[in-house]
Short mmCIF file of C-alpha atoms and ligand atoms in Angstrom, two decimals:
data_model
loop_
_atom_site.label_atom_id
_atom_site.label_comp_id
_atom_site.label_asym_id
_atom_site.label_seq_id
_atom_site.Cartn_x
_atom_site.Cartn_y
_atom_site.Cartn_z
CA MET A 822 -20.12 -8.51 25.91
CA PRO A 823 -21.86 -5.00 26.46
CA GLU A 824 -23.23 -2.24 23.54
CA PRO A 825 -23.58 2.03 24.20
CA ASP A 826 -26.96 3.22 24.10
CA SER A 827 -26.84 3.82 20.02
CA SER A 828 -25.30 3.42 17.05
CA PRO A 829 -22.06 6.04 16.79
CA ILE A 830 -21.06 3.59 14.05
CA PRO A 831 -23.92 3.31 11.01
CA PHE A 832 -22.56 0.04 10.16
CA ASP A 833 -24.22 -0.87 6.59
CA ASN A 834 -22.80 -4.39 5.83
CA THR A 835 -22.67 -6.84 2.46
CA TYR A 836 -19.74 -8.94 2.84
CA VAL A 837 -22.50 -10.57 5.59
CA ASN A 838 -25.24 -11.10 3.28
CA LEU A 839 -22.74 -13.12 0.74
CA PRO A 840 -23.18 -16.79 1.98
CA GLU A 841 -22.05 -18.05 4.95
CA LYS A 842 -19.48 -20.05 2.47
CA PHE A 843 -17.41 -16.48 2.39
CA TYR A 844 -16.66 -15.87 6.22
CA VAL A 845 -16.46 -16.79 9.85
CA LYS A 846 -18.71 -15.14 12.55
CA GLN A 847 -15.82 -14.36 14.85
CA THR A 848 -15.69 -12.24 18.15
CA PRO A 849 -12.61 -10.38 18.63
CA ALA A 850 -10.61 -11.02 21.69
CA HIS A 851 -10.44 -9.38 24.27
CA VAL A 852 -7.41 -7.36 25.66
CA PRO A 853 -7.48 -6.31 29.43
CA ASP A 854 -5.40 -2.36 28.94
CA PRO A 855 -6.60 -0.52 25.56
CA GLN A 856 -5.57 2.67 25.31
CA LEU A 857 -5.56 4.59 23.01
CA ILE A 858 -2.49 5.65 20.13
CA ARG A 859 -3.98 7.55 18.41
CA ILE A 860 -6.65 8.06 16.17
CA ASN A 861 -7.69 10.00 12.33
CA GLN A 862 -10.44 12.16 12.80
CA LYS A 863 -10.44 13.72 9.55
CA LEU A 864 -10.76 10.20 8.26
CA ALA A 865 -12.91 8.88 11.11
CA SER A 866 -14.91 12.33 10.33
CA GLN A 867 -15.10 10.84 6.12
CA LEU A 868 -16.48 7.13 7.98
CA GLY A 869 -19.55 9.61 9.71
CA ILE A 870 -18.36 8.59 13.00
CA ASP A 871 -18.60 10.38 16.17
CA LEU A 872 -14.47 11.65 16.87
CA GLU A 873 -15.80 12.49 21.02
CA TRP A 874 -17.09 8.73 21.54
CA LEU A 875 -14.36 6.75 19.31
CA ALA A 876 -11.50 9.23 21.98
CA SER A 877 -13.95 8.28 24.61
CA PRO A 878 -13.60 4.27 26.58
CA ASP A 879 -15.96 3.26 24.89
CA GLY A 880 -14.65 3.83 21.05
CA VAL A 881 -11.56 2.53 22.77
CA ALA A 882 -13.05 -0.51 23.68
CA VAL A 883 -14.26 -0.46 20.19
CA LEU A 884 -11.38 0.07 18.86
CA SER A 885 -9.53 -3.04 20.97
CA GLY A 886 -12.06 -5.41 19.94
CA ASN A 887 -13.81 -5.67 23.72
CA LEU A 888 -16.55 -3.60 22.57
CA ILE A 889 -18.39 -4.67 19.63
CA PRO A 890 -20.65 -1.89 18.17
CA PRO A 891 -24.52 -2.07 17.26
CA GLY A 892 -24.94 -2.96 14.18
CA ALA A 893 -21.25 -4.77 13.10
CA TYR A 894 -21.37 -7.81 12.75
CA PRO A 895 -18.05 -9.52 13.25
CA LEU A 896 -16.19 -11.95 10.72
CA ALA A 897 -13.22 -13.17 9.58
CA GLN A 898 -13.07 -13.59 5.33
CA ALA A 899 -11.79 -17.24 3.86
CA TYR A 900 -8.45 -16.45 1.02
CA ALA A 901 -6.61 -18.54 -0.02
CA GLY A 902 -3.11 -17.31 -1.96
CA HIS A 903 0.36 -17.50 -4.30
CA GLN A 904 2.68 -16.29 -2.51
CA PHE A 905 5.95 -16.81 -3.14
CA GLY A 906 5.11 -18.23 -6.55
CA GLY A 907 3.55 -21.02 -4.59
CA PHE A 908 -0.64 -21.78 -3.68
CA SER A 909 -2.14 -22.27 -0.01
CA PRO A 910 -5.75 -22.61 -1.14
CA GLN A 911 -6.34 -21.63 3.33
CA LEU A 912 -5.32 -18.54 4.53
CA GLY A 913 -8.63 -16.29 5.18
CA ASP A 914 -8.26 -13.19 8.13
CA GLY A 915 -6.40 -15.93 10.01
CA ARG A 916 -5.31 -11.84 12.69
CA ALA A 917 -8.04 -9.89 11.76
CA ILE A 918 -11.63 -8.96 12.47
CA LEU A 919 -13.80 -7.28 9.29
CA LEU A 920 -16.37 -5.24 12.13
CA GLY A 921 -18.43 -3.71 8.77
CA GLU A 922 -19.29 -1.67 6.49
CA VAL A 923 -19.98 2.08 5.99
CA ILE A 924 -19.99 4.65 3.79
CA ASP A 925 -18.84 7.41 4.22
CA ARG A 926 -19.55 10.65 3.54
CA ASP A 927 -18.44 10.37 -0.90
CA HIS A 928 -20.86 7.62 -0.93
CA ILE A 929 -18.20 4.98 -0.69
CA ARG A 930 -17.74 1.74 1.01
CA LYS A 931 -15.59 1.56 2.49
CA ASP A 932 -15.05 -1.88 5.48
CA ILE A 933 -13.48 -0.84 9.25
CA GLN A 934 -11.34 -3.56 10.14
CA LEU A 935 -9.53 -4.72 13.06
CA LYS A 936 -6.07 -6.16 12.35
CA GLY A 937 -4.41 -8.11 15.58
CA SER A 938 -7.50 -8.95 17.13
CA GLY A 939 -7.09 -12.36 18.39
CA LYS A 940 -6.87 -16.03 16.66
CA THR A 941 -10.02 -16.97 13.60
CA PRO A 942 -11.01 -20.28 12.78
CA PHE A 943 -8.33 -19.17 10.04
CA SER A 944 -4.88 -18.56 12.14
CA ARG A 945 -3.06 -21.83 11.79
CA GLY A 946 -0.41 -21.73 13.49
CA GLY A 947 -0.89 -18.36 14.90
CA ASP A 948 -1.64 -16.17 17.84
CA GLY A 949 -4.11 -14.46 15.42
CA LYS A 950 -2.55 -10.63 17.29
CA SER A 951 0.04 -8.33 16.23
CA ALA A 952 2.94 -6.50 17.99
CA LEU A 953 2.88 -3.24 17.82
CA GLY A 954 5.99 -2.28 16.11
CA PRO A 955 3.98 -3.45 12.35
CA VAL A 956 0.96 -1.63 14.66
CA LEU A 957 2.47 1.57 14.13
CA ARG A 958 4.75 0.90 10.53
CA GLU A 959 1.23 0.18 9.24
CA TYR A 960 -0.39 3.95 10.64
CA ILE A 961 2.55 5.88 8.96
CA VAL A 962 2.96 4.10 6.04
CA SER A 963 -0.21 3.80 5.44
CA GLU A 964 -1.24 7.05 6.62
CA ALA A 965 2.25 8.33 4.02
CA MET A 966 1.22 6.48 0.91
CA ALA A 967 -1.99 8.18 0.89
CA ALA A 968 -0.84 12.04 1.34
CA LEU A 969 1.47 11.21 -1.26
CA GLY A 970 -1.36 10.77 -3.82
CA VAL A 971 -0.81 6.60 -3.97
CA PRO A 972 -4.14 4.29 -3.26
CA THR A 973 -4.22 2.55 -0.31
CA THR A 974 -6.01 1.43 2.72
CA ARG A 975 -5.87 3.61 5.19
CA ALA A 976 -5.57 4.24 8.57
CA LEU A 977 -8.67 4.73 11.49
CA ALA A 978 -6.49 4.01 15.01
CA ALA A 979 -4.24 2.26 17.05
CA VAL A 980 -4.11 1.32 20.47
CA THR A 981 -1.87 -0.34 22.85
CA THR A 982 -3.88 -4.33 24.35
CA GLY A 983 -1.51 -3.67 27.83
CA GLU A 984 -0.21 -7.82 27.14
CA SER A 985 2.76 -9.28 25.34
CA VAL A 986 3.18 -11.05 22.71
CA LEU A 987 5.17 -13.81 21.97
CA ARG A 988 8.01 -12.92 18.43
CA GLN A 989 11.33 -14.25 17.08
CA GLU A 990 12.77 -10.68 19.54
CA GLY A 991 11.17 -12.70 22.73
CA SER A 992 8.13 -10.64 24.48
CA ILE A 993 6.79 -7.57 22.84
CA PRO A 994 3.87 -4.58 23.78
CA GLY A 995 0.93 -5.71 22.03
CA GLY A 996 -1.46 -4.08 19.99
CA VAL A 997 -4.53 -4.08 17.57
CA PHE A 998 -4.74 -2.24 14.68
CA THR A 999 -7.87 -0.73 12.90
CA ARG A 1000 -7.73 -0.40 8.74
CA VAL A 1001 -9.82 1.31 6.66
CA ALA A 1002 -10.91 -0.75 3.76
CA SER A 1003 -12.69 0.28 -0.08
CA SER A 1004 -12.44 -3.40 -0.48
CA HIS A 1005 -10.94 -6.22 1.51
CA VAL A 1006 -11.74 -9.22 -1.43
CA ARG A 1007 -8.25 -10.29 -2.76
CA VAL A 1008 -7.67 -11.84 -5.50
CA GLY A 1009 -7.14 -15.13 -3.01
CA THR A 1010 -10.21 -15.04 -2.76
CA PHE A 1011 -11.39 -15.33 -6.11
CA GLN A 1012 -8.03 -18.10 -6.28
CA TYR A 1013 -9.82 -19.47 -3.27
CA PHE A 1014 -13.63 -20.88 -4.57
CA ALA A 1015 -11.93 -21.01 -7.72
CA SER A 1016 -9.39 -23.49 -6.52
CA ARG A 1017 -12.38 -25.55 -5.37
CA GLY A 1018 -14.08 -25.76 -8.62
CA ASP A 1019 -16.33 -23.70 -7.35
CA THR A 1020 -17.94 -21.60 -10.47
CA GLU A 1021 -21.03 -20.22 -8.79
CA ALA A 1022 -18.84 -18.57 -5.64
CA VAL A 1023 -16.81 -17.05 -8.04
CA LYS A 1024 -19.73 -15.92 -10.20
CA ILE A 1025 -21.41 -14.67 -6.55
CA LEU A 1026 -18.02 -12.97 -5.65
CA ALA A 1027 -17.17 -11.65 -9.02
CA ASP A 1028 -21.03 -9.70 -9.10
CA TYR A 1029 -20.41 -8.81 -6.20
CA VAL A 1030 -17.51 -6.74 -6.90
CA ILE A 1031 -18.57 -5.53 -10.09
CA ASP A 1032 -21.21 -3.69 -7.98
CA ARG A 1033 -18.71 -1.74 -5.47
CA HIS A 1034 -16.01 -1.13 -7.46
CA TYR A 1035 -16.56 -1.62 -10.60
CA PRO A 1036 -20.00 -0.23 -11.08
CA GLU A 1037 -19.27 0.65 -15.44
CA CYS A 1038 -18.98 -3.43 -15.96
CA ALA A 1039 -21.59 -4.07 -17.22
CA LYS A 1040 -23.64 -6.21 -15.32
CA GLY A 1041 -21.83 -10.03 -16.39
CA ASP A 1042 -18.73 -8.91 -18.54
CA TYR A 1043 -15.94 -10.35 -16.74
CA VAL A 1044 -12.93 -10.16 -19.53
CA GLU A 1045 -14.03 -6.17 -18.57
CA LEU A 1046 -14.13 -6.89 -14.73
CA LEU A 1047 -10.61 -8.45 -15.29
CA THR A 1048 -9.74 -5.18 -17.97
CA LYS A 1049 -10.22 -3.16 -14.30
CA VAL A 1050 -8.89 -5.10 -11.89
CA MET A 1051 -5.51 -5.27 -14.23
CA GLN A 1052 -5.56 -1.74 -15.28
CA ALA A 1053 -5.70 -0.89 -11.75
CA GLN A 1054 -2.70 -2.99 -10.17
CA ALA A 1055 -1.17 -1.59 -13.53
CA ARG A 1056 -1.51 2.16 -12.23
CA LEU A 1057 -0.98 0.99 -8.51
CA ILE A 1058 2.45 -0.43 -8.92
CA ALA A 1059 3.59 2.19 -11.52
CA LYS A 1060 2.15 4.87 -8.91
CA TRP A 1061 4.67 2.65 -5.28
CA MET A 1062 7.50 2.41 -8.79
CA SER A 1063 7.28 6.51 -9.05
CA LEU A 1064 7.91 6.60 -4.77
CA GLY A 1065 10.27 4.09 -5.02
CA PHE A 1066 8.69 2.44 -2.99
CA ILE A 1067 9.09 -1.52 -2.22
CA HIS A 1068 6.11 -3.38 -1.28
CA GLY A 1069 7.85 -6.94 -0.11
CA VAL A 1070 5.32 -8.90 -0.16
CA MET A 1071 3.23 -8.45 -3.58
CA ASN A 1072 1.57 -12.98 -3.29
CA THR A 1073 -2.09 -12.68 -4.37
CA ASP A 1074 -2.95 -13.58 -1.43
CA ASN A 1075 -2.15 -9.76 -0.58
CA THR A 1076 -3.37 -7.55 -3.47
CA ALA A 1077 -6.71 -6.48 -4.16
CA ILE A 1078 -9.49 -6.06 -6.24
CA SER A 1079 -9.76 -1.92 -5.65
CA GLY A 1080 -6.73 -2.07 -6.41
CA GLU A 1081 -4.81 -0.15 -3.51
CA THR A 1082 -2.43 -1.03 -2.30
CA ILE A 1083 -2.98 -3.62 1.03
CA ASP A 1084 -1.26 -5.71 3.33
CA TYR A 1085 1.95 -3.30 4.61
CA GLY A 1086 5.21 -5.56 6.54
CA PRO A 1087 7.79 -5.28 5.46
CA CYS A 1088 7.89 -2.11 2.49
CA ALA A 1089 10.01 0.38 2.65
CA PHE A 1090 11.42 3.31 0.41
CA MET A 1091 14.36 3.22 -0.77
CA ASP A 1092 17.28 5.01 0.06
CA ILE A 1093 20.34 4.79 -2.75
CA PHE A 1094 18.24 3.87 -5.91
CA HIS A 1095 18.91 0.91 -7.71
CA PRO A 1096 16.04 -0.97 -9.27
CA HIS A 1097 17.27 -4.49 -7.63
CA CYS A 1098 16.32 -3.33 -4.54
CA VAL A 1099 14.87 -5.44 -1.37
CA PHE A 1100 14.76 -4.52 2.30
CA SER A 1101 11.90 -7.83 3.56
CA SER A 1102 13.89 -10.54 5.09
CA ILE A 1103 12.11 -13.69 3.57
CA ASP A 1104 11.83 -11.92 -0.03
CA GLN A 1105 14.77 -14.17 -0.10
CA GLN A 1106 15.24 -14.35 -3.53
CA ALA A 1107 14.21 -10.73 -4.44
CA ARG A 1108 11.37 -11.73 -6.10
CA TYR A 1109 9.72 -8.24 -4.96
CA ALA A 1110 12.31 -6.42 -5.66
CA TRP A 1111 11.89 -2.66 -7.05
CA GLY A 1112 12.41 -3.42 -10.85
CA ASN A 1113 10.23 -6.93 -10.48
CA GLN A 1114 7.19 -5.71 -9.46
CA ALA A 1115 5.86 -4.71 -12.65
CA GLN A 1116 6.31 -8.33 -13.65
CA ILE A 1117 4.47 -9.34 -10.50
CA ALA A 1118 2.17 -7.59 -10.86
CA LEU A 1119 1.12 -9.12 -13.39
CA TRP A 1120 2.00 -12.97 -13.02
CA ASN A 1121 -1.14 -11.85 -10.45
CA ILE A 1122 -3.40 -10.11 -12.39
CA THR A 1123 -2.90 -13.86 -14.45
CA ARG A 1124 -3.89 -15.76 -11.14
CA PHE A 1125 -7.04 -13.82 -11.24
CA ALA A 1126 -8.20 -14.50 -14.68
CA GLU A 1127 -7.27 -17.64 -14.33
CA THR A 1128 -9.92 -17.63 -12.00
CA LEU A 1129 -12.54 -16.55 -14.49
CA ILE A 1130 -12.22 -18.68 -17.22
CA PRO A 1131 -15.47 -20.13 -16.33
CA ILE A 1132 -17.53 -17.12 -16.07
CA ILE A 1133 -15.92 -15.77 -18.99
CA HIS A 1134 -17.32 -18.20 -21.45
CA GLN A 1135 -18.43 -21.56 -21.28
CA ASN A 1136 -16.38 -22.94 -23.72
CA LYS A 1137 -12.91 -23.03 -21.90
CA GLU A 1138 -10.57 -22.12 -24.87
CA LYS A 1139 -12.53 -19.22 -26.69
CA ALA A 1140 -12.40 -18.27 -21.93
CA ILE A 1141 -8.58 -18.48 -21.87
CA GLU A 1142 -8.30 -16.56 -25.72
CA LEU A 1143 -10.46 -13.21 -24.83
CA ALA A 1144 -8.80 -13.45 -21.20
CA GLN A 1145 -5.46 -13.37 -22.81
CA GLU A 1146 -5.96 -11.00 -25.37
CA LYS A 1147 -6.48 -8.99 -22.74
CA LEU A 1148 -3.38 -10.08 -20.55
CA SER A 1149 -0.99 -9.12 -23.38
CA GLU A 1150 -2.46 -5.50 -23.37
CA TYR A 1151 -0.55 -5.44 -19.82
CA SER A 1152 1.96 -4.12 -20.86
CA ASP A 1153 1.70 -1.14 -23.05
CA TYR A 1154 -0.96 -0.38 -20.18
CA PHE A 1155 1.78 0.00 -17.56
CA ASN A 1156 5.43 2.31 -19.29
CA GLU A 1157 3.06 5.49 -20.38
CA GLN A 1158 1.84 4.74 -16.76
CA TYR A 1159 5.53 4.03 -16.19
CA GLN A 1160 6.54 7.15 -18.14
CA SER A 1161 4.45 9.36 -17.53
CA HIS A 1162 5.03 9.67 -13.90
CA PHE A 1163 9.09 10.10 -14.59
CA ARG A 1164 7.72 11.92 -17.59
CA LYS A 1165 7.31 14.64 -14.20
CA LYS A 1166 9.84 13.57 -11.89
CA PHE A 1167 12.25 14.64 -14.74
CA GLY A 1168 10.09 17.04 -15.71
CA LEU A 1169 9.56 16.69 -19.26
CA THR A 1170 7.54 17.81 -20.73
CA ASP A 1171 6.70 15.14 -22.74
CA SER A 1172 7.98 12.42 -24.49
CA THR A 1173 10.61 13.06 -26.98
CA ASN A 1174 13.24 12.92 -24.33
CA ASP A 1175 12.08 9.55 -23.14
CA GLN A 1176 15.68 8.55 -23.24
CA LEU A 1177 16.52 11.04 -20.19
CA ILE A 1178 13.93 8.59 -18.09
CA GLN A 1179 16.59 5.32 -18.28
CA THR A 1180 20.14 7.49 -18.50
CA GLY A 1181 19.49 8.91 -15.24
CA LEU A 1182 17.92 6.49 -13.72
CA SER A 1183 21.22 4.53 -14.70
CA LEU A 1184 23.26 6.71 -13.11
CA LEU A 1185 21.17 6.81 -9.72
CA ALA A 1186 22.00 3.61 -10.16
CA ASN A 1187 25.85 3.07 -11.24
CA GLN A 1188 27.32 6.58 -8.78
CA GLN A 1189 24.80 4.78 -5.23
CA ILE A 1190 21.99 7.71 -5.37
CA ASP A 1191 19.82 8.48 -3.18
CA PHE A 1192 15.93 8.86 -4.86
CA THR A 1193 13.93 11.02 -2.76
CA ILE A 1194 16.95 13.26 -2.97
CA PHE A 1195 18.08 13.66 -6.06
CA PHE A 1196 14.88 14.50 -7.38
CA ARG A 1197 14.25 17.21 -4.45
CA LEU A 1198 17.32 18.24 -5.37
CA LEU A 1199 17.22 18.17 -9.77
CA THR A 1200 13.42 19.78 -9.86
CA ARG A 1201 15.09 22.39 -8.01
CA ALA A 1202 17.34 23.16 -9.87
CA ALA A 1203 14.82 22.89 -12.82
CA ASN A 1204 14.63 26.68 -12.66
CA ASP A 1205 18.34 27.06 -10.38
CA LYS A 1206 19.03 31.09 -10.88
CA ASP A 1207 22.34 30.99 -9.28
CA GLY A 1208 23.78 28.13 -10.36
CA ASN A 1209 23.66 27.12 -5.95
CA ASP A 1210 20.89 23.97 -6.22
CA THR A 1211 22.35 22.27 -9.50
CA ALA A 1212 26.74 22.19 -7.41
CA ALA A 1213 24.33 20.35 -4.28
CA LEU A 1214 22.96 18.03 -6.62
CA LYS A 1215 26.72 17.85 -7.88
CA ALA A 1216 28.21 17.14 -4.61
CA MET A 1217 26.14 13.65 -4.67
CA PHE A 1218 27.48 11.64 -7.45
CA PRO A 1219 30.88 9.92 -7.20
CA ASP A 1220 32.13 10.22 -10.23
CA GLN A 1221 30.33 14.14 -11.39
CA ALA A 1222 31.80 14.76 -15.30
CA GLU A 1223 30.23 12.42 -16.02
CA TYR A 1224 27.10 13.87 -14.60
CA MET A 1225 26.72 16.84 -15.42
CA LYS A 1226 27.43 15.38 -18.82
CA TRP A 1227 23.81 13.99 -18.50
CA HIS A 1228 22.77 17.09 -16.68
CA GLN A 1229 23.74 19.40 -20.07
CA THR A 1230 21.80 17.19 -22.00
CA TRP A 1231 18.31 17.26 -18.85
CA GLN A 1232 18.49 20.70 -18.69
CA ASN A 1233 18.65 21.68 -22.53
CA ALA A 1234 15.46 19.65 -22.96
CA ILE A 1235 13.40 21.19 -19.95
CA ASN A 1236 11.68 24.34 -19.64
CA PRO A 1237 12.06 25.26 -16.71
CA GLU A 1238 9.13 27.12 -14.62
CA GLU A 1239 6.59 24.49 -16.49
CA SER A 1240 8.79 21.13 -15.58
CA GLN A 1241 9.72 22.72 -12.20
CA GLN A 1242 5.71 22.89 -11.28
CA LEU A 1243 5.43 18.85 -12.92
CA MET A 1244 8.37 17.92 -10.75
CA GLN A 1245 6.86 19.81 -8.05
CA SER A 1246 3.71 17.61 -7.97
CA ALA A 1247 5.56 14.46 -8.36
CA ASN A 1248 8.65 14.55 -6.51
CA PRO A 1249 8.18 14.31 -2.43
CA ILE A 1250 10.14 16.08 -0.04
CA ILE A 1251 9.29 13.66 2.65
CA ILE A 1252 8.72 10.14 2.92
CA PRO A 1253 8.89 7.94 5.69
CA ARG A 1254 11.87 6.26 5.75
CA ASN A 1255 13.02 3.11 6.71
CA HIS A 1256 15.25 3.92 9.94
CA ARG A 1257 12.79 6.93 10.75
CA VAL A 1258 9.95 4.10 10.99
CA GLU A 1259 12.43 2.08 13.14
CA GLN A 1260 13.62 5.15 15.26
CA ALA A 1261 9.59 5.71 16.65
CA ILE A 1262 8.67 1.64 16.74
CA GLN A 1263 12.54 1.61 19.70
CA ALA A 1264 11.27 4.35 20.89
CA ALA A 1265 7.36 3.74 21.11
CA TYR A 1266 9.04 0.25 22.57
CA LYS A 1267 10.20 2.66 25.86
CA GLY A 1268 6.69 4.10 26.06
CA ASP A 1269 7.18 7.72 23.88
CA PHE A 1270 5.50 7.54 21.37
CA GLN A 1271 6.46 11.57 20.39
CA PRO A 1272 8.56 10.62 17.25
CA PHE A 1273 5.22 8.71 15.55
CA HIS A 1274 3.47 11.08 16.27
CA ARG A 1275 5.97 13.77 14.88
CA LEU A 1276 6.97 11.36 11.86
CA THR A 1277 2.80 10.66 10.68
CA GLU A 1278 1.69 14.81 10.94
CA ALA A 1279 5.21 15.44 9.09
CA LEU A 1280 4.21 12.62 6.28
CA GLN A 1281 1.15 14.34 5.86
CA ASN A 1282 2.80 16.84 3.59
CA PRO A 1283 4.80 15.10 1.63
CA TYR A 1284 4.79 17.17 -0.70
CA THR A 1285 5.58 20.31 1.65
CA VAL A 1286 7.98 22.23 2.85
CA GLN A 1287 7.82 22.25 6.35
CA GLU A 1288 10.82 23.68 7.38
CA GLN A 1289 10.53 22.43 11.21
CA TYR A 1290 10.41 19.13 10.10
CA ARG A 1291 13.66 19.60 7.44
CA ASP A 1292 15.58 16.35 10.43
CA LEU A 1293 12.82 14.25 8.44
CA GLU A 1294 14.21 14.64 5.24
CA LYS A 1295 17.50 13.54 5.68
CA PRO A 1296 19.03 9.87 4.35
CA PRO A 1297 20.05 7.72 7.26
CA THR A 1298 23.71 8.33 8.45
CA PRO A 1299 25.88 4.38 7.49
CA GLU A 1300 24.67 3.38 11.75
CA GLN A 1301 21.14 4.04 10.95
CA ILE A 1302 20.68 2.47 7.36
CA VAL A 1303 18.18 -0.51 8.13
CA ARG A 1304 19.68 -3.63 5.77
CA GLU A 1305 16.65 -5.32 6.52
CA THR A 1306 12.51 -5.45 7.29
CA PHE A 1307 10.53 -7.69 9.32
CA CYS A 1308 6.75 -8.46 8.45
CA GLY A 1309 6.87 -8.92 12.27
CA THR A 1310 3.96 -11.51 12.06
P1 AMP B 1495 0.45 -11.26 5.86
O1 AMP B 1495 1.76 -11.54 5.99
O2 AMP B 1495 -0.52 -10.17 7.01
O3 AMP B 1495 0.04 -11.66 4.55
O4 AMP B 1495 -0.99 -12.97 6.19
C1 AMP B 1495 -0.64 -14.41 5.72
C2 AMP B 1495 -1.29 -14.75 5.97
O5 AMP B 1495 -1.03 -15.39 7.82
C3 AMP B 1495 -3.01 -14.98 5.99
O6 AMP B 1495 -3.21 -15.13 6.85
C4 AMP B 1495 -3.34 -13.72 8.39
O7 AMP B 1495 -3.82 -13.78 8.27
C5 AMP B 1495 -2.23 -14.73 8.79
N1 AMP B 1495 -1.85 -14.18 9.92
C6 AMP B 1495 -0.86 -13.67 9.96
N2 AMP B 1495 -0.10 -13.48 11.17
C7 AMP B 1495 -0.34 -14.32 11.44
C8 AMP B 1495 -1.07 -15.08 13.51
N3 AMP B 1495 0.38 -13.70 14.79
N4 AMP B 1495 -2.03 -15.38 13.54
C9 AMP B 1495 -2.61 -15.89 12.48
N5 AMP B 1495 -2.64 -16.32 11.67
C10 AMP B 1495 -1.38 -14.46 10.70
MG1 MG B 1496 -1.79 -10.80 3.75
#
C-alpha cells in the first residue's frame, strides 16, 4: 500500500504495546471510490492534523481505509459483552479498525478509529461495512451531544465509499465514519479477559486504564478505579436524561470506561416526554427506556466490578465486600447528579422545592408534552414581562387548569432573573430530533447532503437562538413522527 511522504497525523500509539491477545492486526478493506462528505475542522485542528492534507485525495484515502498513513498501526480490539442481559464472550471490533492514537492540543490521548472499514476476525457473520445512514446519524448526534456538553466520542469525518452494502431495506450506499474517542476500552473489554479467567490481562488493562483515564487513582487501587468509572457513568446518564436522550443499546460492550457516550445506534431524543419511552426496534422489552437508564448503568457497572474482584483483594469475600460497598453508593451519587440537572432545568436555585421536579415531569407525561419545547417555553416564562410566554406554555397542555395550578407553585418558587439564567444553560433550543435526522439521511440517499450539513451546523449552538434554524426547533407533525430507530448494522 502506498504511503504519503511525511506523517500528517501525529500518531503516538500505546494500545498496540499491550499484549497481543488484546487485539488483532487488521488492514482496512479497499473501497472503489471514496468521496468526502464532511470533515470536522475544529476537531482536526484540536488533534494536530493538517487540514489541507485531510481534505486532499491522500487524506480522503486515509479516511476511507484505502491508505495507511505513516505511524498508524491498524488493529481490531478484542472485547466481550452482555447484550440485552445475555453474555457473549467474544464480540470485538467487527466493523471498526483503530488506526492509532494522537495526543491532542489539551495533552489528552485520543483514539482515531475507522468504522465501517471492512471485515476483521471479530466480524462473525457481518460484512464489516457501514451503510451511509448510520454514518450520518452518528456524525449528527455525536457532534450535537458534544455541543450540548455531554461526554461523547466525536466525529472527525464521514466519507462515501462508492460501493453498496446489503441491509434489510435492500442495497444501499456504504460509508466510513472516522470516530475519535478518549479510548475504546469498554466494560466488555474487561469481561473478555475476566470470562477467560485471565486475571493477569485484567490487571494489565486496569493499570492501562488508570494511567490513561484516571491518573488520580493510586497505582493498584482498583476500588478507586471502580469508584471513578461508576461516577463517570452516573454523571453521563444523568446528563443524558436531562436532555431526553435515550441511548437504546446500553450493553456492556457499549459502555466506555472513559465515561463517554459511545456507539450511537438506534439512539434518539424524545419528542413527547414519557419515562417508558423507547425507540430501538431491537429493544422489544423496553430494557433501555429513558427511565431505566440509571438502573441499567448500575447493572453494567456491577458487571465491571465483577471483573475486578480477583485484583481488588486476594481474599474473594473481602474483595466482594469492598466492591459492594462502592456499588451501594451509586444511587445517591446518581440522584444528586440527576436532581442537580433538573433543578437547573426548572430554574430552582436550591433543593427546597425539589418536589416540583417530579410533579412537573408527571404533568408532561400525563398530558403528552414535548420535552424540549416545554423547557424552552418554561425558560422564557421564568421572566415573563407581558404574560405571552406563560400563555404559550399553558396552550401546550390539554388540561390547562391542572397545568396552571402547578405553574403558580413553580412561579412562586423561582427567582425570575437568576432562574432564567440557570435555565438557559440547561435547556437547549435545538436538539437532533429524529424526524430531522431521518430527513437528512433520506436526502443523502438521494444524493443531497445539504440537509445533513445544515442540521450538523445548526446543532453546533444548541443553547443559542438562531433565527435561520427556527424550523429545526419544531416537533414533528403527526406524519413526521419516527416511532422506531434501527441499528442499521
Ligand atoms: P454495535 O451494535 O455497534 O454495538 O455492535 C455489536 C457487535 O456487532 C460488535 O462486535 C460489532 O463489531 C459487531 N458488528 C456490528 N455491525 C457489524 C457489521 N456490519 N459487520 C461485522 N460486525 C458488526
Ligand atoms: Mg458496540
